[in-house]
Amino acid sequence: MIIVTGGAGFIGSNIVRAMNERNYRDILIVDNFGKGDKYKNLVGLTFEDCISIEEFLKAITDYRIHGATVIFHEGACSDTMEYDVDYMIKTNYEYSKALLNYCIANRVDFIYASSASTYGAGANGFREVDECESALNPYAFSKLLFDRYVRRNMHLAKSKLIGLRYFNVFGPQEQHKGKMASIAYQMYQQIKNGGVIKLFKGTDGYADGEQKRDFIYVKDVARINIFCGENDVANGIYNCGTGNATTYNALAQAVIKAVGAGKIEYIDMPAELIGKYQSFTQADTKKLLDTGFKGDFTSIEDAVKEYCAFLNEGGYYKC
């Protein structure tokens, strides 16, 4: 049995979709739904069962989960504007520790979502080493805290233990994330609702809209997860990005081209983001590619074109 926490969420549901395409069906989805539309992410997926986070934690504590071969741990609070540190620690750190300890005790493979936010402003680069790491907000801190816990306990694992540091992921089934949805989704919505994409004015030495991020299509992220699950990949933490940085201006132009309308305006950065914003990210992909993963990442232009067409059709996978 394959377990996907956060399986009704953005990246989790895409991992399930990719597994379905490879004929995996014995999947347990762990997630909470709230009052929004996240449930729609499951309509086009095939899986064995779905349970709440609370029930799942009770089940692994009571050893009522049997036959699990791998947990893809995608469940977390990804709100970079959430400043309740205690909530972040409970949701992103304590929950992850419980799952890791279960996997170590039961020799279950554990592949989990880390974050490029653990590199802070990136002053020392984006390699998977201590000297490159920092945290600009509680979300990043919670992710970094768990990565360091994993490193301290990796020697105990007799099964697979892999962390994937996601860079800027975008693509299908992220509508429920609201203000935390990708900038590509925000750009699409801005064009549809007013015809204007709003980007930040110059910051940290970058001209207006020239800040750069390593944007990666969610289908490529799902592909990397499955590769790690199916292949003999050494335990460790790996960057999950393309290795190429794209400006916000270039991304906006790709969305404008895909939609067939729109223009760009520049706005001041909100005060609450100053000093807490990554103006540049670019994954060092050497360690990932050394595993044998071939790369072949979807280009920004092709990914945006496909994504915008997908949003035009409703934005959810169909049966």
Coordinates of C-alpha atoms in Angstrom, one line a residue:
M1 CA 0.0 0.0 0.0
I2 CA 1.1 3.5 -0.9
I3 CA 0.3 6.3 1.5
V4 CA 0.1 9.9 0.4
T5 CA -0.4 12.5 3.1
G6 CA -1.8 15.8 1.8
G7 CA -3.1 13.6 -1.0
A8 CA -6.1 15.9 -1.7
G9 CA -3.7 18.9 -1.9
F10 CA -1.8 20.4 -4.7
I11 CA 1.4 18.3 -5.0
G12 CA -0.1 15.3 -3.3
S13 CA -3.0 14.9 -5.7
N14 CA -0.6 15.3 -8.7
I15 CA 1.6 12.5 -7.2
V16 CA -1.5 10.3 -7.0
R17 CA -2.5 11.2 -10.6
A18 CA 1.0 10.3 -11.8
M19 CA 0.8 7.0 -9.9
N20 CA -2.6 6.2 -11.4
E21 CA -1.0 6.7 -14.8
R22 CA 1.5 4.0 -13.9
N23 CA -1.4 1.7 -12.8
Y24 CA -0.9 2.2 -9.0
R25 CA -4.3 1.9 -7.3
D26 CA -3.6 0.6 -3.8
I27 CA -3.3 4.2 -2.4
L28 CA -4.4 5.6 1.0
I29 CA -5.0 9.3 1.0
V30 CA -4.5 11.2 4.2
D31 CA -5.9 14.7 4.4
N32 CA -8.4 17.1 5.9
F33 CA -10.8 19.0 3.7
G34 CA -12.2 22.0 5.6
K35 CA -15.0 24.0 4.0
G36 CA -13.4 24.8 0.7
D37 CA -13.2 23.0 -2.7
K38 CA -10.1 20.9 -2.0
Y39 CA -12.3 17.8 -2.3
K40 CA -12.6 18.4 -6.0
N41 CA -8.9 17.4 -6.4
L42 CA -9.9 13.8 -5.7
V43 CA -12.7 13.5 -8.2
G44 CA -10.4 12.5 -11.1
L45 CA -8.2 10.2 -9.0
T46 CA -8.3 6.5 -8.2
F47 CA -7.4 5.3 -4.7
E48 CA -8.3 2.7 -2.1
D49 CA -9.3 4.9 0.8
C50 CA -9.1 8.4 2.4
I51 CA -8.8 9.2 6.1
S52 CA -8.3 12.3 8.2
I53 CA -4.9 13.4 9.6
E54 CA -6.2 12.8 13.1
E55 CA -7.4 9.3 12.4
F56 CA -4.2 8.4 10.6
L57 CA -2.0 9.5 13.5
K58 CA -4.1 7.4 15.8
A59 CA -3.9 4.5 13.5
I60 CA -0.1 4.5 13.2
T61 CA 0.2 5.0 17.0
D62 CA -2.0 2.0 17.5
Y63 CA -0.3 0.0 14.8
R64 CA -3.5 -0.3 12.8
I65 CA -1.8 0.5 9.5
H66 CA -0.5 -2.7 7.9
G67 CA 1.1 -3.4 4.5
A68 CA 2.4 0.1 3.9
T69 CA 5.5 0.1 1.6
V70 CA 6.0 3.9 1.2
I71 CA 4.7 7.2 2.6
F72 CA 4.9 10.2 0.4
H73 CA 4.5 13.0 3.0
E74 CA 3.1 16.1 1.3
G75 CA 0.8 17.3 4.1
A76 CA 1.9 20.6 5.7
C77 CA 0.9 24.2 6.3
S78 CA 2.6 26.0 3.4
D79 CA 1.5 29.5 4.3
T80 CA 4.6 31.6 4.3
M81 CA 2.6 34.4 5.9
E82 CA 1.6 32.3 8.9
Y83 CA 3.5 33.7 11.9
D84 CA 2.1 31.4 14.6
V85 CA 5.3 29.5 15.3
D86 CA 3.7 27.0 17.7
Y87 CA 1.1 26.1 15.0
M88 CA 3.9 25.7 12.4
I89 CA 5.9 23.5 14.7
K90 CA 3.0 21.3 15.5
T91 CA 1.7 21.0 11.9
N92 CA 5.0 20.8 10.0
Y93 CA 7.5 19.4 12.5
E94 CA 5.8 17.3 15.1
Y95 CA 3.5 15.6 12.5
S96 CA 6.5 14.9 10.3
K97 CA 8.5 13.5 13.2
A98 CA 5.7 11.1 14.1
L99 CA 5.6 9.8 10.5
L100 CA 9.3 9.4 10.2
N101 CA 9.6 7.5 13.5
Y102 CA 6.8 5.2 12.3
C103 CA 8.6 4.5 9.0
I104 CA 11.9 3.9 10.8
A105 CA 10.3 1.5 13.2
N106 CA 8.4 -0.4 10.5
R107 CA 11.0 -0.2 7.7
V108 CA 8.6 1.8 5.5
D109 CA 10.1 4.0 2.8
F110 CA 9.6 7.7 3.6
I111 CA 9.8 10.4 0.9
Y112 CA 8.8 13.9 2.1
A113 CA 8.4 17.4 1.0
S114 CA 11.0 19.9 2.2
S115 CA 11.3 23.4 0.8
A116 CA 13.8 25.7 -0.9
S117 CA 12.7 28.3 1.7
T118 CA 15.3 26.5 3.9
Y119 CA 18.0 28.5 1.9
G120 CA 16.8 31.8 3.2
A121 CA 17.9 34.7 0.9
G122 CA 20.3 32.3 -0.8
A123 CA 23.4 34.3 0.0
N124 CA 25.5 31.1 0.1
G125 CA 23.9 29.3 -2.8
F126 CA 21.4 26.6 -3.1
R127 CA 23.3 23.4 -2.3
E128 CA 22.0 20.8 0.2
V129 CA 24.5 21.6 2.9
D130 CA 24.4 23.4 6.2
E131 CA 26.3 26.5 5.2
C132 CA 23.7 27.4 2.6
E133 CA 20.7 27.1 5.0
S134 CA 18.7 29.7 6.8
A135 CA 15.1 30.7 7.4
L136 CA 13.3 34.0 6.7
N137 CA 9.9 33.0 8.2
P138 CA 8.2 30.4 10.5
Y139 CA 7.3 28.2 7.6
A140 CA 10.9 28.0 6.5
F141 CA 12.1 27.4 10.1
S142 CA 9.6 24.5 10.5
K143 CA 10.9 22.8 7.3
L144 CA 14.6 23.4 8.2
L145 CA 14.0 22.1 11.7
F146 CA 12.7 18.8 10.3
D147 CA 15.4 18.5 7.7
R148 CA 18.0 18.7 10.5
Y149 CA 16.0 16.1 12.5
V150 CA 16.1 13.8 9.5
R151 CA 19.9 14.2 9.2
R152 CA 20.4 13.4 12.9
N153 CA 18.3 10.2 12.6
M154 CA 19.1 9.0 9.1
H155 CA 21.6 6.4 10.4
L156 CA 18.6 4.6 12.0
A157 CA 16.7 4.1 8.8
K158 CA 16.8 0.6 7.2
S159 CA 14.5 1.7 4.5
K160 CA 14.4 4.7 2.1
L161 CA 14.5 8.2 3.6
I162 CA 14.5 11.0 1.1
G163 CA 13.7 14.7 1.5
L164 CA 12.9 16.8 -1.6
R165 CA 13.4 20.6 -1.4
Y166 CA 10.7 22.0 -3.6
F167 CA 11.4 25.2 -5.4
N168 CA 8.6 27.3 -6.9
V169 CA 6.0 24.6 -8.0
F170 CA 3.0 25.5 -10.2
G171 CA 0.4 23.6 -12.1
P172 CA -3.0 21.8 -11.9
Q173 CA -5.1 21.5 -8.8
E174 CA -3.8 24.4 -6.7
Q175 CA -6.9 26.6 -6.7
H176 CA -7.8 25.7 -3.1
K177 CA -4.5 27.3 -1.9
G178 CA -5.9 30.8 -2.3
K179 CA -3.3 33.5 -1.7
M180 CA -0.7 30.7 -1.3
A181 CA -1.3 29.4 -4.9
S182 CA 1.6 29.8 -7.3
I183 CA 2.4 33.1 -8.9
A184 CA 1.5 31.5 -12.3
Y185 CA -2.0 30.8 -11.0
Q186 CA -2.2 34.4 -9.5
M187 CA -1.2 35.8 -12.9
Y188 CA -3.8 33.8 -14.7
Q189 CA -6.5 35.0 -12.3
Q190 CA -5.4 38.6 -12.5
I191 CA -5.7 38.6 -16.3
K192 CA -9.1 37.0 -16.1
N193 CA -10.3 39.4 -13.5
G194 CA -8.9 42.7 -14.8
G195 CA -6.4 42.1 -17.5
V196 CA -3.4 43.3 -15.5
I197 CA -0.6 41.3 -13.9
K198 CA 0.8 43.1 -10.9
L199 CA 4.5 42.5 -10.1
F200 CA 6.8 43.9 -7.4
K201 CA 8.9 46.9 -8.2
G202 CA 12.7 46.4 -8.0
T203 CA 14.1 44.9 -4.8
D204 CA 17.5 43.7 -3.7
G205 CA 19.2 45.2 -6.7
Y206 CA 16.8 43.7 -9.2
A207 CA 14.9 45.9 -11.7
D208 CA 11.1 45.9 -11.7
G209 CA 9.8 42.4 -12.2
E210 CA 13.3 41.0 -12.7
Q211 CA 13.4 39.0 -9.5
K212 CA 14.1 35.4 -10.4
R213 CA 12.8 32.1 -9.2
D214 CA 13.4 28.5 -10.1
F215 CA 9.8 27.6 -11.3
I216 CA 9.1 23.9 -11.7
Y217 CA 6.0 22.3 -13.2
V218 CA 4.1 20.1 -10.7
K219 CA 4.1 17.2 -13.2
D220 CA 7.9 17.2 -13.0
V221 CA 7.8 17.3 -9.2
A222 CA 5.5 14.2 -9.3
R223 CA 7.9 12.5 -11.7
I224 CA 10.8 13.1 -9.3
N225 CA 8.9 11.7 -6.4
I226 CA 8.0 8.6 -8.2
F227 CA 11.5 8.2 -9.5
C228 CA 12.8 8.3 -5.9
G229 CA 10.2 5.7 -4.9
E230 CA 10.9 3.3 -7.7
N231 CA 14.7 3.5 -8.0
D232 CA 17.8 2.8 -5.8
V233 CA 18.3 6.4 -4.6
A234 CA 20.6 7.0 -1.7
N235 CA 19.0 8.4 1.5
G236 CA 19.4 12.1 1.8
I237 CA 18.0 15.5 1.0
Y238 CA 17.8 16.6 -2.6
N239 CA 16.9 19.8 -4.4
C240 CA 13.7 19.5 -6.5
G241 CA 14.0 22.3 -9.0
T242 CA 15.0 22.7 -12.7
G243 CA 18.4 24.4 -12.1
N244 CA 17.2 27.5 -14.1
A245 CA 15.9 30.7 -12.8
T246 CA 13.2 32.6 -14.7
T247 CA 12.3 36.3 -14.1
Y248 CA 8.8 37.2 -13.1
N249 CA 8.6 39.3 -16.2
A250 CA 9.3 36.3 -18.4
L251 CA 6.8 34.2 -16.5
A252 CA 4.2 36.9 -16.9
Q253 CA 4.8 37.2 -20.6
A254 CA 4.4 33.5 -21.0
V255 CA 1.0 33.7 -19.2
I256 CA -0.1 36.7 -21.3
K257 CA 0.9 34.7 -24.5
A258 CA -1.0 31.6 -23.3
V259 CA -4.1 33.5 -22.4
G260 CA -3.9 35.8 -25.4
A261 CA -4.4 39.1 -23.4
G262 CA -3.0 41.1 -20.5
K263 CA -0.4 43.6 -19.5
I264 CA 2.0 44.2 -16.6
E265 CA 2.0 46.8 -13.9
Y266 CA 4.5 47.2 -11.0
I267 CA 3.6 47.7 -7.4
D268 CA 5.5 48.3 -4.1
M269 CA 6.4 45.3 -2.1
P270 CA 4.2 45.1 1.0
A271 CA 6.0 46.1 4.2
E272 CA 5.5 42.7 5.8
L273 CA 7.5 41.0 3.1
I274 CA 10.6 43.3 3.2
G275 CA 13.5 41.3 4.5
K276 CA 11.5 38.1 4.2
Y277 CA 11.4 37.7 0.5
Q278 CA 13.5 35.5 -1.8
S279 CA 14.4 37.7 -4.8
F280 CA 16.4 34.9 -6.4
T281 CA 16.3 31.1 -6.2
Q282 CA 18.0 28.5 -8.4
A283 CA 18.4 24.9 -7.5
D284 CA 21.8 23.2 -7.7
T285 CA 20.6 20.0 -9.3
K286 CA 23.9 18.1 -9.4
K287 CA 23.0 15.8 -6.5
L288 CA 19.5 15.0 -8.0
L289 CA 20.9 14.3 -11.5
D290 CA 23.6 12.1 -10.0
T291 CA 20.9 9.7 -8.9
G292 CA 20.2 8.9 -12.5
F293 CA 17.2 11.1 -12.9
K294 CA 17.3 12.4 -16.4
G295 CA 15.9 15.9 -16.0
D296 CA 14.1 16.8 -19.2
F297 CA 12.1 19.4 -17.3
T298 CA 9.1 20.9 -19.0
S299 CA 10.0 24.3 -20.3
I300 CA 8.3 27.4 -18.8
E301 CA 6.6 28.2 -22.1
D302 CA 5.2 24.7 -22.6
A303 CA 4.2 24.3 -18.9
V304 CA 2.4 27.6 -18.8
K305 CA 0.6 27.0 -22.1
E306 CA -0.6 23.6 -20.9
Y307 CA -1.5 24.9 -17.4
C308 CA -3.6 27.9 -18.7
A309 CA -5.5 25.5 -21.1
F310 CA -6.1 23.3 -18.1
L311 CA -7.5 26.2 -16.1
N312 CA -9.7 27.2 -19.0
E313 CA -11.2 23.7 -18.8
G314 CA -12.0 24.1 -15.1
G315 CA -8.7 23.3 -13.4
Y316 CA -9.3 19.8 -12.1
Y317 CA -8.4 16.3 -13.3
K318 CA -11.4 14.4 -14.8
C319 CA -12.1 10.7 -14.5

